[in-house]
PDB file of C-alpha atoms and ligand atoms in Angstrom:
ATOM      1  CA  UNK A   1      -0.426 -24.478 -19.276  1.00 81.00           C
ATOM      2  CA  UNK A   2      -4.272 -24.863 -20.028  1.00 88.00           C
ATOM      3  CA  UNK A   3      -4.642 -21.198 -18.027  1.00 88.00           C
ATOM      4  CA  UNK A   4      -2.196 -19.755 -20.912  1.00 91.00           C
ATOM      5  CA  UNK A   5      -4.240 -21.273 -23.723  1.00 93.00           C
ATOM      6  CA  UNK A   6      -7.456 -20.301 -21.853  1.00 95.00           C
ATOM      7  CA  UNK A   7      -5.765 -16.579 -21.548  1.00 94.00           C
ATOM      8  CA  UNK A   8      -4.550 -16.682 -24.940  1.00 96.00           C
ATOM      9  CA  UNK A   9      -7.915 -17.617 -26.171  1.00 97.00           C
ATOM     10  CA  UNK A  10      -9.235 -15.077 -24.180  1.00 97.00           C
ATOM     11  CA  UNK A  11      -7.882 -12.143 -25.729  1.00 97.00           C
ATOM     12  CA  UNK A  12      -8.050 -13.256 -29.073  1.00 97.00           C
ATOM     13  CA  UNK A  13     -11.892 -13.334 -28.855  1.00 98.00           C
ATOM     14  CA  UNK A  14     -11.376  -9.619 -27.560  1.00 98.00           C
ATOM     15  CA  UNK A  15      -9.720  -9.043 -30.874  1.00 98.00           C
ATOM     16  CA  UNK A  16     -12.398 -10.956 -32.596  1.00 98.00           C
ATOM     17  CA  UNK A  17     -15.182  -8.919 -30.358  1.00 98.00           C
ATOM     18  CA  UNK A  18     -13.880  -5.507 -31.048  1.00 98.00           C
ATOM     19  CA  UNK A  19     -13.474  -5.567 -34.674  1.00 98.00           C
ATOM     20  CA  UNK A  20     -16.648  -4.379 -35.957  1.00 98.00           C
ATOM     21  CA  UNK A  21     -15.728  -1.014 -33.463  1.00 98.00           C
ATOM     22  CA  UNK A  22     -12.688  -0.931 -34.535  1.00 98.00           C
ATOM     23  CA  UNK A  23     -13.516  -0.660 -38.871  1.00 98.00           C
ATOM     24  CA  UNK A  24     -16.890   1.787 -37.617  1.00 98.00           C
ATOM     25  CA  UNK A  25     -14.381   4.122 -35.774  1.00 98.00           C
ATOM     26  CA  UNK A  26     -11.379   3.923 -38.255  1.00 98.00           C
ATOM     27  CA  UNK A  27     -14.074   4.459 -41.355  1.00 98.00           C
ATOM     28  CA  UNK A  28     -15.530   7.331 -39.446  1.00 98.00           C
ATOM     29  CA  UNK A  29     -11.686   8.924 -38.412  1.00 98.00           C
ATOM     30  CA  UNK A  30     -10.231   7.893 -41.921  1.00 98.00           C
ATOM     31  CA  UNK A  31     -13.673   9.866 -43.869  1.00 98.00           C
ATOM     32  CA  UNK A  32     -13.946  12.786 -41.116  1.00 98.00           C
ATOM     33  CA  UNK A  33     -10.214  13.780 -41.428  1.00 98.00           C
ATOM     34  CA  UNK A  34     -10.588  13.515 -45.312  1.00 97.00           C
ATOM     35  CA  UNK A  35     -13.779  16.075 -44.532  1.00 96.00           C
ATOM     36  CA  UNK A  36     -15.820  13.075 -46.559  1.00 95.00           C
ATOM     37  CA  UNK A  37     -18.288  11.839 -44.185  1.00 97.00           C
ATOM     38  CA  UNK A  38     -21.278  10.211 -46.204  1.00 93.00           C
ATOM     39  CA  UNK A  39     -23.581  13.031 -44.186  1.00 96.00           C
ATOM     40  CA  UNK A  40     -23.514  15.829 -42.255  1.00 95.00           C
ATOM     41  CA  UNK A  41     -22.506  14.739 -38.629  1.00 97.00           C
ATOM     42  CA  UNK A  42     -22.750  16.928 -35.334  1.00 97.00           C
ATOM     43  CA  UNK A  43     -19.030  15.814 -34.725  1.00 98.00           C
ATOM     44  CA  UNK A  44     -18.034  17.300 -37.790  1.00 98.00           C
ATOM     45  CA  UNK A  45     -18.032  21.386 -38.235  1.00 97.00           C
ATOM     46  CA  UNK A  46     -16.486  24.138 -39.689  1.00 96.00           C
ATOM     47  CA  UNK A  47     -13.667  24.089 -36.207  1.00 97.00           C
ATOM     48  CA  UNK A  48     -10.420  22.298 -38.127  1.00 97.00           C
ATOM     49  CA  UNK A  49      -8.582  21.530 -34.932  1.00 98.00           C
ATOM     50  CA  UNK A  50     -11.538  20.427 -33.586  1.00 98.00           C
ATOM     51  CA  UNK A  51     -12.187  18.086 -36.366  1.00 98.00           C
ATOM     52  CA  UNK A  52      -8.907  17.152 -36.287  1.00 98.00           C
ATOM     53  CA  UNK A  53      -8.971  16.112 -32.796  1.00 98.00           C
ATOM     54  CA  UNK A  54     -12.441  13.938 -33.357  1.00 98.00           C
ATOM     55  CA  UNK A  55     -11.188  12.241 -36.461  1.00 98.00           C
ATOM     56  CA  UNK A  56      -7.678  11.501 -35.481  1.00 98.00           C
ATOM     57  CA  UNK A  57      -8.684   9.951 -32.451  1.00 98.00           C
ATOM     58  CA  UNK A  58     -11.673   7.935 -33.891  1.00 98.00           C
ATOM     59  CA  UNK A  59      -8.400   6.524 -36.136  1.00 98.00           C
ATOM     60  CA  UNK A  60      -5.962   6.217 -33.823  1.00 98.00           C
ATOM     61  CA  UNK A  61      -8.517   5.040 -31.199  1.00 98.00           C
ATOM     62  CA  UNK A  62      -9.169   2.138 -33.305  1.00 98.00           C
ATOM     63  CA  UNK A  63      -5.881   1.070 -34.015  1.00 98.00           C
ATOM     64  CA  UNK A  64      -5.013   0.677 -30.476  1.00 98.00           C
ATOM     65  CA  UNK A  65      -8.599  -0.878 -29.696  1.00 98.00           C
ATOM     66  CA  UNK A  66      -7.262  -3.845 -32.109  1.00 98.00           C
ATOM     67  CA  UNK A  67      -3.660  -3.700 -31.237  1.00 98.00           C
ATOM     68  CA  UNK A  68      -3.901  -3.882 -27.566  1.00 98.00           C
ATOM     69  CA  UNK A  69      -5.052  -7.313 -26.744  1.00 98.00           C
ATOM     70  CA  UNK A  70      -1.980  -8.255 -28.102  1.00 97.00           C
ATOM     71  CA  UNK A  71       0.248  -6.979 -25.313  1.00 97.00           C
ATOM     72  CA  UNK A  72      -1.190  -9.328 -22.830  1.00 97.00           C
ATOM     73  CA  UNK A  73      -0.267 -12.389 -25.024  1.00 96.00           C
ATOM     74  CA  UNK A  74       2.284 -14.069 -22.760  1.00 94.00           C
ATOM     75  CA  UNK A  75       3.475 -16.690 -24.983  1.00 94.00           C
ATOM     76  CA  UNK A  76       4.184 -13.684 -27.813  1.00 95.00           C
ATOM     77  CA  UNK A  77       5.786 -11.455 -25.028  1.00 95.00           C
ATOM     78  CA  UNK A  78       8.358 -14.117 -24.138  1.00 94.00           C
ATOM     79  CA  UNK A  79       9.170 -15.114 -27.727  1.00 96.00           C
ATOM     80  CA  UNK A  80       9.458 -12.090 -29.514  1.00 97.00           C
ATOM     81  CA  UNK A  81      10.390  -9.759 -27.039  1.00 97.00           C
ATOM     82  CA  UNK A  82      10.964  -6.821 -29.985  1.00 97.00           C
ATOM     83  CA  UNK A  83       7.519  -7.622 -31.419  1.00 97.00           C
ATOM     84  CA  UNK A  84       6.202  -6.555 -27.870  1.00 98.00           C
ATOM     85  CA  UNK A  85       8.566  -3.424 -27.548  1.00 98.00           C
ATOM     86  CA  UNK A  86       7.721  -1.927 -30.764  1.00 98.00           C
ATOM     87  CA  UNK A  87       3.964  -2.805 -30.244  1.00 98.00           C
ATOM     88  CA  UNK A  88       4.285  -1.228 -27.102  1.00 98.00           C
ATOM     89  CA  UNK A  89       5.855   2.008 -28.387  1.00 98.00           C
ATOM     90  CA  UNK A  90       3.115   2.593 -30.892  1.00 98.00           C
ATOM     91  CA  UNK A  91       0.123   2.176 -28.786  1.00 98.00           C
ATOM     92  CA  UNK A  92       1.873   4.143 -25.704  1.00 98.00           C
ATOM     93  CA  UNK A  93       2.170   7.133 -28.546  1.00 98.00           C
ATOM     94  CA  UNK A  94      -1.071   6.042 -30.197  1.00 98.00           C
ATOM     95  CA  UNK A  95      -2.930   6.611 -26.698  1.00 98.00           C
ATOM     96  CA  UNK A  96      -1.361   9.007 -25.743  1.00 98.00           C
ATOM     97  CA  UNK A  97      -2.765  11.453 -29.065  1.00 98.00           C
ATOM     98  CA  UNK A  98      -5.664   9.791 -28.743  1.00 98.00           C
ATOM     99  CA  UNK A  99      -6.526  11.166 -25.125  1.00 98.00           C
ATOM    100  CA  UNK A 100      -5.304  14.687 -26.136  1.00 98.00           C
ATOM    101  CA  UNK A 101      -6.850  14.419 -29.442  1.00 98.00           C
ATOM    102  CA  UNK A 102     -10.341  13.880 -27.509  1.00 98.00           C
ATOM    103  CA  UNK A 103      -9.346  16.329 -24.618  1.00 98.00           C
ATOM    104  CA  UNK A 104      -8.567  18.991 -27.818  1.00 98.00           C
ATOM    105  CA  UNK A 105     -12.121  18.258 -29.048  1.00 98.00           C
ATOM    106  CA  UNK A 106     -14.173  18.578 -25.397  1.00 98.00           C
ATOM    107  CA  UNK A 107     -11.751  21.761 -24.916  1.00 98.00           C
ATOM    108  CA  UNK A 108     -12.761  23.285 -28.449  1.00 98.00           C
ATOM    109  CA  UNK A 109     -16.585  22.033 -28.829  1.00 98.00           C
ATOM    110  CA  UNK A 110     -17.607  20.685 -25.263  1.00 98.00           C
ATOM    111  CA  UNK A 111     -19.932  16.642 -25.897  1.00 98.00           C
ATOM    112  CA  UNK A 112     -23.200  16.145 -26.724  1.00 97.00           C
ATOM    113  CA  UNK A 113     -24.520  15.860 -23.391  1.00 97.00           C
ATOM    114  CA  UNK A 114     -23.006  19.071 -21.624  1.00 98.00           C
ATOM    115  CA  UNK A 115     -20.928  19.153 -18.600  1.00 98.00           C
ATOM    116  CA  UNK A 116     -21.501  15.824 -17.158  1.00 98.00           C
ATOM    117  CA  UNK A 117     -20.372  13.999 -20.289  1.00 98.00           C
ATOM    118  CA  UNK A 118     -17.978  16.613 -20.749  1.00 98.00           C
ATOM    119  CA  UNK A 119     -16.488  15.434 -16.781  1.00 98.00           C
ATOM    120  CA  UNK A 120     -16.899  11.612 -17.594  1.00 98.00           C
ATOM    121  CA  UNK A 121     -14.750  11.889 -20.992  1.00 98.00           C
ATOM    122  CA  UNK A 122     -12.390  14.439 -19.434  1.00 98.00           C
ATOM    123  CA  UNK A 123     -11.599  12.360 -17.115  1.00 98.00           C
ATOM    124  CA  UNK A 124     -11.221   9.294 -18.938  1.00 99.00           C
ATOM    125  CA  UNK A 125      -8.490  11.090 -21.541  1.00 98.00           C
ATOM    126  CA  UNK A 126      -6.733  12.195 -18.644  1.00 98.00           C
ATOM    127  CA  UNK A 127      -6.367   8.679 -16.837  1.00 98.00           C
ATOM    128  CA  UNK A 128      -5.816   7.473 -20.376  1.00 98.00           C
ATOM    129  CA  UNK A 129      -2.576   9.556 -21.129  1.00 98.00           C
ATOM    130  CA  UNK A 130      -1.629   9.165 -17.456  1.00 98.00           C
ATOM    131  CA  UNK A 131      -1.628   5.503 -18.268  1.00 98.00           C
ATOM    132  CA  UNK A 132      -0.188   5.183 -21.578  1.00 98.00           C
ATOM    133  CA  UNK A 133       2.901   7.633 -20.210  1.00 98.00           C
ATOM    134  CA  UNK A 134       3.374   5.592 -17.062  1.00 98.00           C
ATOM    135  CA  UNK A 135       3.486   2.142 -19.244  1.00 98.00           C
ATOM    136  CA  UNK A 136       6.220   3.551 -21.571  1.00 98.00           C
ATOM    137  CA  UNK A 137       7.961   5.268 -18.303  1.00 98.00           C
ATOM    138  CA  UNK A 138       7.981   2.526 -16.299  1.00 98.00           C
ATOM    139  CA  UNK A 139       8.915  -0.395 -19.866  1.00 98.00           C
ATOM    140  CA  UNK A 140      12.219   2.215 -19.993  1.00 98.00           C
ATOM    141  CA  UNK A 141      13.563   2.149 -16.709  1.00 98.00           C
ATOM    142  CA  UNK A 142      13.029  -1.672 -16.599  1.00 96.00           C
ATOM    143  CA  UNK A 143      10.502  -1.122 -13.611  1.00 96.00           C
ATOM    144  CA  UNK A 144       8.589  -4.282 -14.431  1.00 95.00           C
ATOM    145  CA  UNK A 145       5.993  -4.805 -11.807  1.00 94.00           C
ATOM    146  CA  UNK A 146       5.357  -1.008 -12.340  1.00 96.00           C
ATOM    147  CA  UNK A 147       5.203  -1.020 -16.146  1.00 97.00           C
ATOM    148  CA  UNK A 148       3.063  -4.019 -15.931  1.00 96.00           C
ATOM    149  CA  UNK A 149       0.438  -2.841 -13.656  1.00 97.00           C
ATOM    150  CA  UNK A 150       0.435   0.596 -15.340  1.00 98.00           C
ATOM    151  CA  UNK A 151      -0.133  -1.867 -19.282  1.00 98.00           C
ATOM    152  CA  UNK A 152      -3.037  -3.346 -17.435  1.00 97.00           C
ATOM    153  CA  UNK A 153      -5.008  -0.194 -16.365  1.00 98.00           C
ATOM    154  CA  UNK A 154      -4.205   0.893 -19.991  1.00 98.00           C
ATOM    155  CA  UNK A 155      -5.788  -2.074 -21.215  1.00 98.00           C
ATOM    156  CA  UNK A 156      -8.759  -1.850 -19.799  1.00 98.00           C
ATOM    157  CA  UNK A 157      -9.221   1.902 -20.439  1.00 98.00           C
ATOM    158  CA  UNK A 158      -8.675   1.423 -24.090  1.00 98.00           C
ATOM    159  CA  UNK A 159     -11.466  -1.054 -24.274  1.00 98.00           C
ATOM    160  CA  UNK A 160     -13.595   1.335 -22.132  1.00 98.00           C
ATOM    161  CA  UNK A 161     -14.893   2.926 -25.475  1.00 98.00           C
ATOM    162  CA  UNK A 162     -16.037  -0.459 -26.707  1.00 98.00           C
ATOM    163  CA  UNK A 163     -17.180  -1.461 -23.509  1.00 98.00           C
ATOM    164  CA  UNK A 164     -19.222   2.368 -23.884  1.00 98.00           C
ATOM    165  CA  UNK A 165     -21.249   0.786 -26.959  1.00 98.00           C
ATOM    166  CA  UNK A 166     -21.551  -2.906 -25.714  1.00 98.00           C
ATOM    167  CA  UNK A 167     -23.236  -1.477 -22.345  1.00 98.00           C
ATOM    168  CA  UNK A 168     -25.841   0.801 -24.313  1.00 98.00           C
ATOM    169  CA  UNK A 169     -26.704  -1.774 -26.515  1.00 98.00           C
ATOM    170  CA  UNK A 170     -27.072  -4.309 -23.725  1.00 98.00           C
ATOM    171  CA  UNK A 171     -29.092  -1.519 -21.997  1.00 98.00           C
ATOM    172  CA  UNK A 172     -30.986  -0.892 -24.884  1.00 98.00           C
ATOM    173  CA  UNK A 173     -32.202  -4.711 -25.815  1.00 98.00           C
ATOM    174  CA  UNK A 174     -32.986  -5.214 -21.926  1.00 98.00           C
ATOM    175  CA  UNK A 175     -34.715  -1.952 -21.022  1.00 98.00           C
ATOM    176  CA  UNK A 176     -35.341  -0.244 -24.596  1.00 98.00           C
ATOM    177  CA  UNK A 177     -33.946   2.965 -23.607  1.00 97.00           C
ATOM    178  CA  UNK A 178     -34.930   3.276 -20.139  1.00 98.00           C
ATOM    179  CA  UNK A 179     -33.669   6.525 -18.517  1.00 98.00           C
ATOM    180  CA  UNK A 180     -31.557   7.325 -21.450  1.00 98.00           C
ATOM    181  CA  UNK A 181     -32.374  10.590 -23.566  1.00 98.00           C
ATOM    182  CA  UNK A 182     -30.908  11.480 -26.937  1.00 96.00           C
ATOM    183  CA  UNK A 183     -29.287  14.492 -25.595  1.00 96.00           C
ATOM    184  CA  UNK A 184     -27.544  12.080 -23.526  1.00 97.00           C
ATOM    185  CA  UNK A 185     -29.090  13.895 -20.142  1.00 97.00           C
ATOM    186  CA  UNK A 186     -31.292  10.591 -18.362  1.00 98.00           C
ATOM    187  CA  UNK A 187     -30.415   9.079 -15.295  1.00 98.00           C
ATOM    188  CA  UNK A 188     -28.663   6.017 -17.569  1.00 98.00           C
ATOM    189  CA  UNK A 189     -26.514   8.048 -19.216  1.00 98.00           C
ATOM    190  CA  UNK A 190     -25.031  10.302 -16.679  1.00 98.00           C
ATOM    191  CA  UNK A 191     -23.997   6.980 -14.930  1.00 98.00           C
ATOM    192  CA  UNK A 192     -22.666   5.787 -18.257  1.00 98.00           C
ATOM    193  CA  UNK A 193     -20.494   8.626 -17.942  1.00 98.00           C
ATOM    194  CA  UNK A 194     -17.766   6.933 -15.752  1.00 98.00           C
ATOM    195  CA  UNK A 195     -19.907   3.602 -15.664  1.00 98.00           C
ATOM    196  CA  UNK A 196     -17.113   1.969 -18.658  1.00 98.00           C
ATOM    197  CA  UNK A 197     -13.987   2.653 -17.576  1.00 98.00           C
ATOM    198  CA  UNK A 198     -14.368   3.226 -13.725  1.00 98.00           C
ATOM    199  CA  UNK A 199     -15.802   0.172 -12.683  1.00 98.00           C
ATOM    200  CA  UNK A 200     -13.244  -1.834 -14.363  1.00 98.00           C
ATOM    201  CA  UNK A 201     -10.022   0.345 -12.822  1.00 98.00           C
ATOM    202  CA  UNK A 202     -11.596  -0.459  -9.146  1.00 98.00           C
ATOM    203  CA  UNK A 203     -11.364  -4.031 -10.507  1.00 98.00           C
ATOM    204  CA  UNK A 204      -7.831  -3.884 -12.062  1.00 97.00           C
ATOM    205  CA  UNK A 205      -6.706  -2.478  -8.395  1.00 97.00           C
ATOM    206  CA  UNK A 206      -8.268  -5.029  -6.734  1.00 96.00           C
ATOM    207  CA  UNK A 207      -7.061  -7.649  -8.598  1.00 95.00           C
ATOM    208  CA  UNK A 208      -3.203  -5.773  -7.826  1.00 95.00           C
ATOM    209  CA  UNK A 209      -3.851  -5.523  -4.771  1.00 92.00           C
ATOM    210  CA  UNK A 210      -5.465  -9.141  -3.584  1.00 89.00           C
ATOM    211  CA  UNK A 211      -3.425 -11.440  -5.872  1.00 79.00           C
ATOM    212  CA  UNK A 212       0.219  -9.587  -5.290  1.00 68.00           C
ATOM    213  CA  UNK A 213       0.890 -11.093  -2.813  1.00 55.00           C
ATOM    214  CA  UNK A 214       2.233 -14.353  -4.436  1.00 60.00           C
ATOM    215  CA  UNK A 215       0.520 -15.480  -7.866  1.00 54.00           C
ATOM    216  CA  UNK A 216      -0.199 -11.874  -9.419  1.00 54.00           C
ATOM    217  CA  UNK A 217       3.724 -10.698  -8.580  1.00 59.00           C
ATOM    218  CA  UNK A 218       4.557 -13.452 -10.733  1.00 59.00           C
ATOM    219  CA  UNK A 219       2.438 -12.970 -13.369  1.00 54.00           C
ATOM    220  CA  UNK A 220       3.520  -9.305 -13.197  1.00 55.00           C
ATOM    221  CA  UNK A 221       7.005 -10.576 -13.646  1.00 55.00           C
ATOM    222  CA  UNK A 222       6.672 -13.216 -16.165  1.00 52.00           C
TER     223      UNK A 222
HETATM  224  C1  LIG B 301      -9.959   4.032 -26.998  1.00 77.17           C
HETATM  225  C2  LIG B 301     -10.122   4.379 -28.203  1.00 77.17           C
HETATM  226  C3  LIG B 301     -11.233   5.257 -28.683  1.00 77.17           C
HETATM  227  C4  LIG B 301     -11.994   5.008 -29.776  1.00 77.17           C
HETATM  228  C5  LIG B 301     -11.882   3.832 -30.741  1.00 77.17           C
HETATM  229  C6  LIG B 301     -12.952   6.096 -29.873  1.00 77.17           C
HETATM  230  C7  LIG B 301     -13.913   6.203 -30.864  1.00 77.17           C
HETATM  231  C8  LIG B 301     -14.893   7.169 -30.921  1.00 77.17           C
HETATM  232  C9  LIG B 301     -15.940   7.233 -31.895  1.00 77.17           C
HETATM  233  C10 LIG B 301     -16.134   6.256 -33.059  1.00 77.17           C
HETATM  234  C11 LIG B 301     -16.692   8.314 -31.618  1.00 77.17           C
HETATM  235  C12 LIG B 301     -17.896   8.809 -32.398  1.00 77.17           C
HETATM  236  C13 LIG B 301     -19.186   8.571 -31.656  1.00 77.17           C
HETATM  237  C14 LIG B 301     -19.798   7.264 -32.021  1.00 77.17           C
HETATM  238  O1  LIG B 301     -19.887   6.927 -33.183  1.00 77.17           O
HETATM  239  O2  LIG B 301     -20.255   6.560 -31.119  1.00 77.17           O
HETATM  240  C15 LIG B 301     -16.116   8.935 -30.444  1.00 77.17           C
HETATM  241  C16 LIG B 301     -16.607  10.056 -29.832  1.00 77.17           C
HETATM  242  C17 LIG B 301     -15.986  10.720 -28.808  1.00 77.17           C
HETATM  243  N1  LIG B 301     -14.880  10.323 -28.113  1.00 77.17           N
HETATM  244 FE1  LIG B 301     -13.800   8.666 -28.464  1.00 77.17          FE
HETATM  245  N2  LIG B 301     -12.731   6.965 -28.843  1.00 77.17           N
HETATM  246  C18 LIG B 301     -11.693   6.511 -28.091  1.00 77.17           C
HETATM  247  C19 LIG B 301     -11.139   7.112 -26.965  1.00 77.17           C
HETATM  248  C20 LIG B 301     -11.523   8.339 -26.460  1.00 77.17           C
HETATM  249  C21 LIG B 301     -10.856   9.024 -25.377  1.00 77.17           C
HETATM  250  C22 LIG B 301      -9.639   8.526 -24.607  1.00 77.17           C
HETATM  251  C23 LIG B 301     -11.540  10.176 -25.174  1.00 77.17           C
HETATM  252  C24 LIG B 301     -11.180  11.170 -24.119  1.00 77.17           C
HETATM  253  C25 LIG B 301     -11.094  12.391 -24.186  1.00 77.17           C
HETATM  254  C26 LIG B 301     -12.611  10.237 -26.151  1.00 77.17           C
HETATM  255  C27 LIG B 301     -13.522  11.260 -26.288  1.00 77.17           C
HETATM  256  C28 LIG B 301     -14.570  11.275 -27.191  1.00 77.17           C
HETATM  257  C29 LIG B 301     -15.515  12.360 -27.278  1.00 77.17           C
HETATM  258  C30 LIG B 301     -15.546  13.620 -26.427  1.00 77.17           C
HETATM  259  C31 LIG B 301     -16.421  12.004 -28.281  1.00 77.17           C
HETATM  260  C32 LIG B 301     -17.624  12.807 -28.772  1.00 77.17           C
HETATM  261  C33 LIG B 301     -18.775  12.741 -27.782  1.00 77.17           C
HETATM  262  C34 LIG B 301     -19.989  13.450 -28.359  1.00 77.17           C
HETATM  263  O3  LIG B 301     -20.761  12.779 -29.076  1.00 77.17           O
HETATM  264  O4  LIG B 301     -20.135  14.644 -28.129  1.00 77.17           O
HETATM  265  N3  LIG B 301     -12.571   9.082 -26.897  1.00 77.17           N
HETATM  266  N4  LIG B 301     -15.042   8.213 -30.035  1.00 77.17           N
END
């Protein structure tokens, strides 16, 4: 019982923690697709699906940045099972245009910091969509194990952008910048590439892997 509160707890405070992303990127998405930003922005240009593909993402991003926590609520799982489906449906789809809507933009206009950044975030749409379709597959056929392992790597990928910002600024205050360029080309930044979502997937199959034998199967199933 106290490890449900605890959990509960838990990912509330994520909620709480990712807010002030969560209004930056859906400001930024909501004034970019309007073609409104405050000022001129390297992210914004004269390419409309390109811009479209930024801005919707930035919006969409956010949404399921806030929205996602929620999935993981047990208590709210069991007692409103519908709340959880239709939650579910919407961030699956909300992901899932999110990747592309990033993939459309690295396609069209390539990042900031060239072809590594370009591999890191090509990557990360890709394992994103993979995710959010394999979640919604899996929730269909009633594969719950499956659908529940595939809701946690989705989790953790869709607080990978967050987790982006919270590790510069931590590696800002502690180093002030150390091997980090603003063409995003140091020896930081090429790690931060993959650094915030790969890290966290290794841990995600770990955690599948040690704990299902016994206690992890059954939180899978509960
Ligand atoms: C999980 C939700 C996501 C949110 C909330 C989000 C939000 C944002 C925001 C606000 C920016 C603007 C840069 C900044 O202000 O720091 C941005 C940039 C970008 N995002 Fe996302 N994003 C998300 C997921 C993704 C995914 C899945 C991809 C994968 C393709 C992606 C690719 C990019 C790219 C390529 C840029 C521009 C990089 C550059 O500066 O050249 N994002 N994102």
């Amino acid at each position: 019982m106290v490890r449900i509160y605890l959990q509960v707890a838990g990912l509330l405070a994520v909620m709480l923690l990712v807010s002030p992303f969560v209004i930056y990127a859906a400001d930024f998405g909501r004034d970019g697709l309007r073609g409104r930003l405050d000022a001129p922005h390297y992210l914004f240009s004269a390419n409309i699906p390109a811009n479209t593909g930024m801005f919707s993402h930035m919006l969409l991003g956010a949404l399921i940045t806030l929205l996602v926590p929620l999935q993981l609520i047990r208590p709210l799982r069991q007692r409103l099972p519908g709340v959880h489906r239709w939650t579910g449906r919407l961030i699956t789809l909300a992901a899932a245009i999110t990747a592309l809507g990033g993939l459309a933009y690295i396609a069209l206009r390539g990042t900031i910091g060239g072809a590594a950044m370009d591999a890191g975030f090509t990557l990360y749409g890709a394992l994103m969509l993979l995710a959010a379709v394999q979640t919604y597959r899996h929730a269909r056929a009633r594969r719950i194990d499956k659908h529940k392992a595939w809701a946690l790597r989705l989790f953790w990928l869709v607080l990978g952008s967050w987790l982006y910002r919270v590790q510069y600024g931590l590696w800002y205050v502690a180093t002030d910048g150390l091997w980090s360029t603003p063409e995003f080309t140091g020896g930081f930044d090429l790690v931060q590439n993959f650094a915030f979502y790969l890290p966290y997937l290794i841990g995600v199959e770990i955690y599948l892997r040690r704990f299902s034998s016994r206690e992890t199967r059954a939180n899978l199933r509960a």
